[in-house]
Tab-separated table of N, CA and C in Angstrom:
chain	number	residue	atom	x	y	z
A	1	UNK	N	-27.105	-81.437	-232.354
A	1	UNK	CA	-26.423	-81.591	-233.626
A	1	UNK	C	-24.966	-81.198	-233.415
A	2	UNK	N	-24.021	-82.054	-233.755
A	2	UNK	CA	-22.616	-81.864	-233.391
A	2	UNK	C	-21.953	-80.675	-234.091
A	3	UNK	N	-22.453	-80.248	-235.253
A	3	UNK	CA	-21.853	-79.104	-235.938
A	3	UNK	C	-22.079	-77.805	-235.167
A	4	UNK	N	-23.128	-77.774	-234.366
A	4	UNK	CA	-23.464	-76.578	-233.600
A	4	UNK	C	-22.853	-76.579	-232.202
A	5	UNK	N	-22.083	-77.610	-231.875
A	5	UNK	CA	-21.531	-77.734	-230.522
A	5	UNK	C	-20.563	-76.590	-230.235
A	6	UNK	N	-20.643	-76.088	-229.025
A	6	UNK	CA	-19.755	-75.020	-228.580
A	6	UNK	C	-18.690	-75.648	-227.698
A	7	UNK	N	-17.447	-75.334	-227.972
A	7	UNK	CA	-16.364	-75.880	-227.171
A	7	UNK	C	-16.353	-75.196	-225.809
A	8	UNK	N	-16.426	-76.002	-224.756
A	8	UNK	CA	-16.449	-75.465	-223.403
A	8	UNK	C	-15.051	-75.448	-222.816
A	9	UNK	N	-14.777	-74.458	-221.992
A	9	UNK	CA	-13.488	-74.380	-221.315
A	9	UNK	C	-13.515	-75.144	-220.002
A	10	UNK	N	-14.689	-75.270	-219.395
A	10	UNK	CA	-14.816	-75.910	-218.099
A	10	UNK	C	-15.814	-77.058	-218.202
A	11	UNK	N	-15.462	-78.218	-217.669
A	11	UNK	CA	-16.356	-79.365	-217.709
A	11	UNK	C	-16.849	-79.689	-216.308
A	12	UNK	N	-18.101	-80.063	-216.208
A	12	UNK	CA	-18.646	-80.520	-214.932
A	12	UNK	C	-18.231	-81.958	-214.651
A	13	UNK	N	-17.779	-82.655	-215.679
A	13	UNK	CA	-17.332	-84.034	-215.532
A	13	UNK	C	-15.835	-84.061	-215.273
A	14	UNK	N	-15.380	-85.073	-214.516
A	14	UNK	CA	-13.955	-85.214	-214.211
A	14	UNK	C	-13.495	-86.615	-214.572
A	15	UNK	N	-12.196	-86.737	-214.857
A	15	UNK	CA	-11.615	-88.042	-215.131
A	15	UNK	C	-11.811	-88.484	-216.563
A	16	UNK	N	-12.117	-89.789	-216.724
A	16	UNK	CA	-12.287	-90.382	-218.045
A	16	UNK	C	-13.737	-90.743	-218.287
A	17	UNK	N	-14.137	-90.634	-219.543
A	17	UNK	CA	-15.436	-91.120	-219.976
A	17	UNK	C	-15.179	-92.508	-220.551
A	18	UNK	N	-15.443	-93.538	-219.760
A	18	UNK	CA	-15.137	-94.918	-220.141
A	18	UNK	C	-16.358	-95.591	-220.748
A	19	UNK	N	-16.189	-96.193	-221.926
A	19	UNK	CA	-17.262	-96.923	-222.598
A	19	UNK	C	-16.919	-98.403	-222.512
A	20	UNK	N	-17.720	-99.160	-221.743
A	20	UNK	CA	-17.391	-100.559	-221.495
A	20	UNK	C	-17.987	-101.531	-222.500
A	21	UNK	N	-18.927	-101.099	-223.326
A	21	UNK	CA	-19.566	-102.037	-224.246
A	21	UNK	C	-19.406	-101.660	-225.719
A	22	UNK	N	-18.483	-100.786	-226.022
A	22	UNK	CA	-18.111	-100.404	-227.383
A	22	UNK	C	-19.163	-99.585	-228.122
A	23	UNK	N	-20.217	-99.110	-227.448
A	23	UNK	CA	-21.146	-98.182	-228.094
A	23	UNK	C	-20.502	-96.808	-228.116
A	24	UNK	N	-20.764	-96.066	-229.130
A	24	UNK	CA	-20.297	-94.673	-229.229
A	24	UNK	C	-18.783	-94.562	-229.129
A	25	UNK	N	-18.079	-95.576	-229.551
A	25	UNK	CA	-16.623	-95.545	-229.467
A	25	UNK	C	-16.076	-95.213	-230.841
A	26	UNK	N	-15.222	-94.222	-230.888
A	26	UNK	CA	-14.606	-93.856	-232.148
A	26	UNK	C	-13.103	-93.988	-232.068
A	27	UNK	N	-12.482	-94.124	-233.188
A	27	UNK	CA	-11.020	-94.153	-233.268
A	27	UNK	C	-10.401	-95.265	-232.423
A	28	UNK	N	-11.091	-96.388	-232.255
A	28	UNK	CA	-10.579	-97.553	-231.526
A	28	UNK	C	-10.116	-97.225	-230.107
A	29	UNK	N	-10.827	-96.379	-229.431
A	29	UNK	CA	-10.479	-96.055	-228.050
A	29	UNK	C	-11.614	-96.482	-227.134
A	30	UNK	N	-11.288	-96.857	-225.910
A	30	UNK	CA	-12.307	-97.266	-224.944
A	30	UNK	C	-12.681	-96.127	-224.011
A	31	UNK	N	-11.836	-95.122	-223.940
A	31	UNK	CA	-12.126	-94.038	-223.012
A	31	UNK	C	-11.586	-92.730	-223.557
A	32	UNK	N	-12.173	-91.668	-223.076
A	32	UNK	CA	-11.770	-90.332	-223.487
A	32	UNK	C	-11.498	-89.527	-222.226
A	33	UNK	N	-10.315	-88.929	-222.155
A	33	UNK	CA	-9.997	-88.103	-220.995
A	33	UNK	C	-10.779	-86.811	-221.073
A	34	UNK	N	-11.615	-86.584	-220.069
A	34	UNK	CA	-12.360	-85.338	-219.985
A	34	UNK	C	-11.500	-84.311	-219.261
A	35	UNK	N	-10.896	-84.747	-218.146
A	35	UNK	CA	-9.942	-83.915	-217.401
A	35	UNK	C	-8.772	-84.801	-216.993
A	36	UNK	N	-7.740	-84.209	-216.442
A	36	UNK	CA	-6.572	-84.968	-215.990
A	36	UNK	C	-6.785	-85.627	-214.632
A	37	UNK	N	-7.932	-85.425	-214.009
A	37	UNK	CA	-8.197	-85.996	-212.690
A	37	UNK	C	-8.166	-87.522	-212.742
A	38	UNK	N	-7.520	-88.134	-211.747
A	38	UNK	CA	-7.501	-89.586	-211.604
A	38	UNK	C	-8.418	-89.916	-210.433
A	39	UNK	N	-9.569	-90.491	-210.731
A	39	UNK	CA	-10.595	-90.703	-209.714
A	39	UNK	C	-10.634	-92.122	-209.164
A	40	UNK	N	-10.075	-93.082	-209.900
A	40	UNK	CA	-10.134	-94.474	-209.474
A	40	UNK	C	-8.902	-94.907	-208.712
A	41	UNK	N	-8.962	-96.135	-208.219
A	41	UNK	CA	-7.834	-96.738	-207.503
A	41	UNK	C	-7.619	-98.149	-208.044
A	42	UNK	N	-6.355	-98.555	-208.108
A	42	UNK	CA	-5.991	-99.886	-208.584
A	42	UNK	C	-6.681	-100.952	-207.726
A	43	UNK	N	-7.241	-101.962	-208.369
A	43	UNK	CA	-7.948	-103.051	-207.706
A	43	UNK	C	-7.037	-103.787	-206.730
A	44	UNK	N	-5.732	-103.918	-207.061
A	44	UNK	CA	-4.817	-104.661	-206.202
A	44	UNK	C	-4.153	-103.807	-205.127
A	45	UNK	N	-3.507	-102.723	-205.529
A	45	UNK	CA	-2.665	-101.982	-204.583
A	45	UNK	C	-3.303	-100.710	-204.048
A	46	UNK	N	-4.349	-100.240	-204.681
A	46	UNK	CA	-5.031	-99.044	-204.205
A	46	UNK	C	-4.426	-97.728	-204.660
A	47	UNK	N	-3.396	-97.778	-205.489
A	47	UNK	CA	-2.796	-96.543	-206.007
A	47	UNK	C	-3.774	-95.855	-206.961
A	48	UNK	N	-3.707	-94.527	-207.064
A	48	UNK	CA	-4.575	-93.823	-208.014
A	48	UNK	C	-4.387	-94.382	-209.430
A	49	UNK	N	-5.492	-94.630	-210.103
A	49	UNK	CA	-5.430	-95.292	-211.406
A	49	UNK	C	-6.720	-95.042	-212.173
A	50	UNK	N	-6.612	-94.791	-213.468
A	50	UNK	CA	-7.782	-94.623	-214.334
A	50	UNK	C	-7.810	-95.650	-215.461
A	51	UNK	N	-6.942	-96.671	-215.401
A	51	UNK	CA	-6.852	-97.631	-216.503
A	51	UNK	C	-7.785	-98.822	-216.270
A	52	UNK	N	-8.810	-98.936	-217.113
A	52	UNK	CA	-9.743	-100.063	-217.058
A	52	UNK	C	-9.180	-101.206	-217.887
A	53	UNK	N	-9.309	-102.422	-217.395
A	53	UNK	CA	-8.880	-103.597	-218.144
A	53	UNK	C	-9.707	-104.796	-217.703
A	54	UNK	N	-9.758	-105.796	-218.553
A	54	UNK	CA	-10.417	-107.044	-218.179
A	54	UNK	C	-9.367	-108.016	-217.684
A	55	UNK	N	-9.722	-108.827	-216.698
A	55	UNK	CA	-8.815	-109.838	-216.162
A	55	UNK	C	-8.323	-110.725	-217.304
A	56	UNK	N	-7.036	-111.062	-217.272
A	56	UNK	CA	-6.439	-111.872	-218.338
A	56	UNK	C	-6.920	-113.321	-218.319
A	57	UNK	N	-7.490	-113.771	-217.210
A	57	UNK	CA	-8.100	-115.099	-217.155
A	57	UNK	C	-9.450	-114.995	-217.860
A	58	UNK	N	-9.555	-115.555	-219.052
A	58	UNK	CA	-10.764	-115.406	-219.860
A	58	UNK	C	-11.994	-116.037	-219.224
A	59	UNK	N	-11.810	-116.927	-218.261
A	59	UNK	CA	-12.967	-117.502	-217.576
A	59	UNK	C	-13.538	-116.512	-216.568
A	60	UNK	N	-12.723	-115.610	-216.100
A	60	UNK	CA	-13.158	-114.564	-215.173
A	60	UNK	C	-13.527	-113.323	-215.973
A	61	UNK	N	-12.525	-112.761	-216.638
A	61	UNK	CA	-12.671	-111.601	-217.525
A	61	UNK	C	-13.325	-110.406	-216.832
A	62	UNK	N	-13.171	-110.341	-215.494
A	62	UNK	CA	-13.763	-109.243	-214.732
A	62	UNK	C	-13.148	-107.907	-215.099
A	63	UNK	N	-13.953	-106.879	-215.134
A	63	UNK	CA	-13.501	-105.527	-215.447
A	63	UNK	C	-12.982	-104.873	-214.173
A	64	UNK	N	-11.719	-104.452	-214.201
A	64	UNK	CA	-11.090	-103.850	-213.028
A	64	UNK	C	-10.287	-102.618	-213.431
A	65	UNK	N	-9.935	-101.818	-212.441
A	65	UNK	CA	-8.938	-100.761	-212.604
A	65	UNK	C	-7.618	-101.372	-212.168
A	66	UNK	N	-6.571	-101.236	-212.999
A	66	UNK	CA	-5.287	-101.849	-212.674
A	66	UNK	C	-4.156	-100.947	-213.136
A	67	UNK	N	-3.248	-100.622	-212.205
A	67	UNK	CA	-2.095	-99.783	-212.540
A	67	UNK	C	-1.082	-100.598	-213.340
A	68	UNK	N	-0.131	-99.930	-213.965
A	68	UNK	CA	0.839	-100.630	-214.811
A	68	UNK	C	1.738	-101.557	-214.000
A	69	UNK	N	2.088	-101.178	-212.758
A	69	UNK	CA	2.924	-102.053	-211.928
A	69	UNK	C	2.209	-103.361	-211.609
A	70	UNK	N	0.955	-103.275	-211.189
A	70	UNK	CA	0.192	-104.486	-210.867
A	70	UNK	C	-0.113	-105.292	-212.123
A	71	UNK	N	-0.339	-104.617	-213.240
A	71	UNK	CA	-0.583	-105.329	-214.498
A	71	UNK	C	0.624	-106.191	-214.849
A	72	UNK	N	1.818	-105.665	-214.607
A	72	UNK	CA	3.045	-106.422	-214.872
A	72	UNK	C	3.203	-107.562	-213.872
A	73	UNK	N	3.072	-107.251	-212.592
A	73	UNK	CA	3.249	-108.247	-211.533
A	73	UNK	C	2.210	-109.357	-211.618
A	74	UNK	N	0.965	-108.978	-211.892
A	74	UNK	CA	-0.144	-109.937	-211.894
A	74	UNK	C	-0.440	-110.504	-213.288
A	75	UNK	N	0.361	-110.131	-214.279
A	75	UNK	CA	0.165	-110.583	-215.662
A	75	UNK	C	-1.236	-110.239	-216.174
A	76	UNK	N	-1.754	-109.105	-215.718
A	76	UNK	CA	-3.068	-108.655	-216.159
A	76	UNK	C	-4.230	-109.335	-215.454
A	77	UNK	N	-3.938	-110.176	-214.470
A	77	UNK	CA	-4.993	-110.897	-213.752
A	77	UNK	C	-5.468	-110.094	-212.548
A	78	UNK	N	-6.680	-110.408	-212.092
A	78	UNK	CA	-7.261	-109.671	-210.968
A	78	UNK	C	-6.942	-110.307	-209.621
A	79	UNK	N	-6.479	-111.555	-209.608
A	79	UNK	CA	-6.190	-112.253	-208.354
A	79	UNK	C	-5.098	-113.284	-208.600
A	80	UNK	N	-4.544	-113.817	-207.516
A	80	UNK	CA	-3.538	-114.874	-207.656
A	80	UNK	C	-4.151	-116.107	-208.323
A	81	UNK	N	-5.410	-116.417	-207.996
A	81	UNK	CA	-6.085	-117.570	-208.609
A	81	UNK	C	-6.208	-117.373	-210.121
A	82	UNK	N	-6.572	-116.173	-210.537
A	82	UNK	CA	-6.694	-115.889	-211.975
A	82	UNK	C	-5.328	-115.880	-212.656
A	83	UNK	N	-4.320	-115.364	-211.962
A	83	UNK	CA	-2.957	-115.365	-212.508
A	83	UNK	C	-2.508	-116.807	-212.750
A	84	UNK	N	-2.791	-117.685	-211.797
A	84	UNK	CA	-2.433	-119.102	-211.920
A	84	UNK	C	-3.120	-119.722	-213.146
A	85	UNK	N	-4.407	-119.443	-213.325
A	85	UNK	CA	-5.141	-119.973	-214.478
A	85	UNK	C	-4.598	-119.410	-215.787
A	86	UNK	N	-4.270	-118.126	-215.796
A	86	UNK	CA	-3.729	-117.494	-216.999
A	86	UNK	C	-2.417	-118.163	-217.409
A	87	UNK	N	-1.516	-118.361	-216.438
A	87	UNK	CA	-0.220	-118.997	-216.719
A	87	UNK	C	-0.436	-120.423	-217.222
A	88	UNK	N	-1.348	-121.144	-216.586
A	88	UNK	CA	-1.643	-122.523	-216.991
A	88	UNK	C	-2.147	-122.558	-218.438
A	89	UNK	N	-3.066	-121.667	-218.781
A	89	UNK	CA	-3.647	-121.679	-220.129
A	89	UNK	C	-2.674	-121.187	-221.195
A	90	UNK	N	-1.721	-120.338	-220.811
A	90	UNK	CA	-0.739	-119.842	-221.784
A	90	UNK	C	0.129	-120.968	-222.334
A	91	UNK	N	0.292	-122.059	-221.576
A	91	UNK	CA	1.117	-123.173	-222.044
A	91	UNK	C	0.329	-124.146	-222.928
A	92	UNK	N	-0.965	-123.886	-223.112
A	92	UNK	CA	-1.826	-124.767	-223.909
A	92	UNK	C	-1.965	-124.254	-225.339
A	93	UNK	N	-2.317	-125.171	-226.233
A	93	UNK	CA	-2.641	-124.773	-227.605
A	93	UNK	C	-4.008	-124.080	-227.580
A	94	UNK	N	-4.352	-123.327	-228.628
A	94	UNK	CA	-5.674	-122.686	-228.658
A	94	UNK	C	-6.837	-123.676	-228.480
A	95	UNK	N	-6.748	-124.853	-229.089
A	95	UNK	CA	-7.813	-125.854	-228.925
A	95	UNK	C	-7.876	-126.359	-227.491
A	96	UNK	N	-6.715	-126.599	-226.887
A	96	UNK	CA	-6.683	-127.035	-225.483
A	96	UNK	C	-7.257	-125.954	-224.568
A	97	UNK	N	-6.922	-124.690	-224.852
A	97	UNK	CA	-7.464	-123.581	-224.056
A	97	UNK	C	-8.987	-123.539	-224.147
A	98	UNK	N	-9.507	-123.667	-225.347
A	98	UNK	CA	-10.957	-123.622	-225.556
A	98	UNK	C	-11.645	-124.751	-224.784
A	99	UNK	N	-11.111	-125.966	-224.890
A	99	UNK	CA	-11.694	-127.107	-224.181
A	99	UNK	C	-11.591	-126.928	-222.669
A	100	UNK	N	-10.466	-126.418	-222.205
A	100	UNK	CA	-10.273	-126.188	-220.771
A	100	UNK	C	-11.269	-125.146	-220.259
A	101	UNK	N	-11.444	-124.065	-221.018
A	101	UNK	CA	-12.403	-123.022	-220.609
A	101	UNK	C	-13.827	-123.574	-220.560
A	102	UNK	N	-14.194	-124.380	-221.558
A	102	UNK	CA	-15.541	-124.971	-221.569
A	102	UNK	C	-15.758	-125.860	-220.351
A	103	UNK	N	-14.729	-126.609	-219.978
A	103	UNK	CA	-14.852	-127.539	-218.853
A	103	UNK	C	-14.826	-126.838	-217.495
A	104	UNK	N	-14.217	-125.663	-217.416
A	104	UNK	CA	-13.994	-125.022	-216.120
A	104	UNK	C	-14.652	-123.663	-215.924
A	105	UNK	N	-15.249	-123.105	-216.940
A	105	UNK	CA	-15.771	-121.734	-216.854
A	105	UNK	C	-16.809	-121.554	-215.758
A	106	UNK	N	-17.665	-122.541	-215.540
A	106	UNK	CA	-18.720	-122.395	-214.536
A	106	UNK	C	-18.168	-122.272	-213.120
A	107	UNK	N	-16.940	-122.752	-212.904
A	107	UNK	CA	-16.311	-122.612	-211.583
A	107	UNK	C	-16.013	-121.148	-211.272
A	108	UNK	N	-15.926	-120.322	-212.312
A	108	UNK	CA	-15.535	-118.924	-212.143
A	108	UNK	C	-16.719	-117.975	-212.136
A	109	UNK	N	-17.895	-118.471	-212.415
A	109	UNK	CA	-19.087	-117.616	-212.454
A	109	UNK	C	-20.097	-118.121	-211.428
A	110	UNK	N	-20.682	-117.237	-210.652
A	110	UNK	CA	-21.695	-117.682	-209.692
A	110	UNK	C	-22.970	-118.130	-210.408
A	111	UNK	N	-23.626	-119.157	-209.865
A	111	UNK	CA	-24.898	-119.606	-210.441
A	111	UNK	C	-25.931	-118.500	-210.321
A	112	UNK	N	-25.942	-117.858	-209.181
A	112	UNK	CA	-26.858	-116.750	-208.932
A	112	UNK	C	-26.047	-115.622	-208.307
A	113	UNK	N	-25.711	-114.592	-209.083
A	113	UNK	CA	-24.867	-113.510	-208.552
A	113	UNK	C	-25.438	-112.863	-207.299
A	114	UNK	N	-26.761	-112.881	-207.130
A	114	UNK	CA	-27.372	-112.267	-205.951
A	114	UNK	C	-27.158	-113.079	-204.684
A	115	UNK	N	-26.718	-114.332	-204.818
A	115	UNK	CA	-26.520	-115.175	-203.643
A	115	UNK	C	-25.182	-114.909	-202.957
A	116	UNK	N	-24.344	-114.118	-203.576
A	116	UNK	CA	-23.018	-113.848	-203.021
A	116	UNK	C	-23.091	-112.652	-202.082
A	117	UNK	N	-23.710	-112.839	-200.940
A	117	UNK	CA	-23.990	-111.734	-200.024
A	117	UNK	C	-22.738	-111.038	-199.509
A	118	UNK	N	-21.709	-111.814	-199.173
A	118	UNK	CA	-20.549	-111.202	-198.537
A	118	UNK	C	-19.440	-110.855	-199.516
A	119	UNK	N	-19.573	-111.226	-200.756
A	119	UNK	CA	-18.556	-110.871	-201.743
A	119	UNK	C	-18.908	-109.490	-202.267
A	120	UNK	N	-18.087	-108.519	-201.941
A	120	UNK	CA	-18.390	-107.126	-202.250
A	120	UNK	C	-17.849	-106.697	-203.609
A	121	UNK	N	-17.200	-107.575	-204.321
A	121	UNK	CA	-16.620	-107.197	-205.605
A	121	UNK	C	-16.727	-108.349	-206.578
A	122	UNK	N	-16.664	-108.029	-207.831
A	122	UNK	CA	-16.471	-109.001	-208.885
A	122	UNK	C	-15.173	-108.597	-209.519
A	123	UNK	N	-14.352	-109.452	-209.929
A	123	UNK	CA	-14.486	-110.890	-210.030
A	123	UNK	C	-14.256	-111.610	-208.697
A	124	UNK	N	-14.711	-112.838	-208.623
A	124	UNK	CA	-14.531	-113.670	-207.436
A	124	UNK	C	-13.903	-114.987	-207.867
A	125	UNK	N	-12.961	-115.473	-207.084
A	125	UNK	CA	-12.289	-116.725	-207.420
A	125	UNK	C	-13.189	-117.910	-207.085
A	126	UNK	N	-12.907	-119.075	-207.653
A	126	UNK	CA	-13.714	-120.268	-207.372
A	126	UNK	C	-13.778	-120.595	-205.880
A	127	UNK	N	-12.704	-120.302	-205.145
A	127	UNK	CA	-12.692	-120.585	-203.711
A	127	UNK	C	-13.795	-119.801	-203.005
A	128	UNK	N	-13.967	-118.544	-203.355
A	128	UNK	CA	-15.015	-117.733	-202.747
A	128	UNK	C	-16.399	-118.186	-203.201
A	129	UNK	N	-16.505	-118.597	-204.447
A	129	UNK	CA	-17.800	-119.019	-204.972
A	129	UNK	C	-18.280	-120.298	-204.294
A	130	UNK	N	-17.342	-121.204	-203.951
A	130	UNK	CA	-17.718	-122.451	-203.288
A	130	UNK	C	-18.277	-122.186	-201.897
A	131	UNK	N	-17.765	-121.150	-201.238
A	131	UNK	CA	-18.201	-120.834	-199.882
A	131	UNK	C	-19.544	-120.124	-199.867
A	132	UNK	N	-19.953	-119.550	-200.988
A	132	UNK	CA	-21.199	-118.755	-201.034
A	132	UNK	C	-22.434	-119.627	-200.982
């Protein structure tokens, strides 16, 4: 019962408590800092990073850790292929974007995720998916 909770000075948990599916989320936040520790690394450059974001290419939408420098350079995308798709779709109207995503989304998702033996991460670009 939360009224009986005792405020602790020391936590066994470190970093951020990240909620990826919006359960138990209050005050419109996705994560709560438990400690100041930065435990993750940027998906692109490997710098220490605790910021979770989804790839800006809505056909990929992979969840990654991305630092602010890479977010700026990559326009929020997880790869050059996704950045290219994001830029392409930004020049389209909302209806054109929707139709384009419907026509191309399957290129960005594996038919069977378990068949991607050598791909050690998600998201994966269409080039990698074709080789799998």
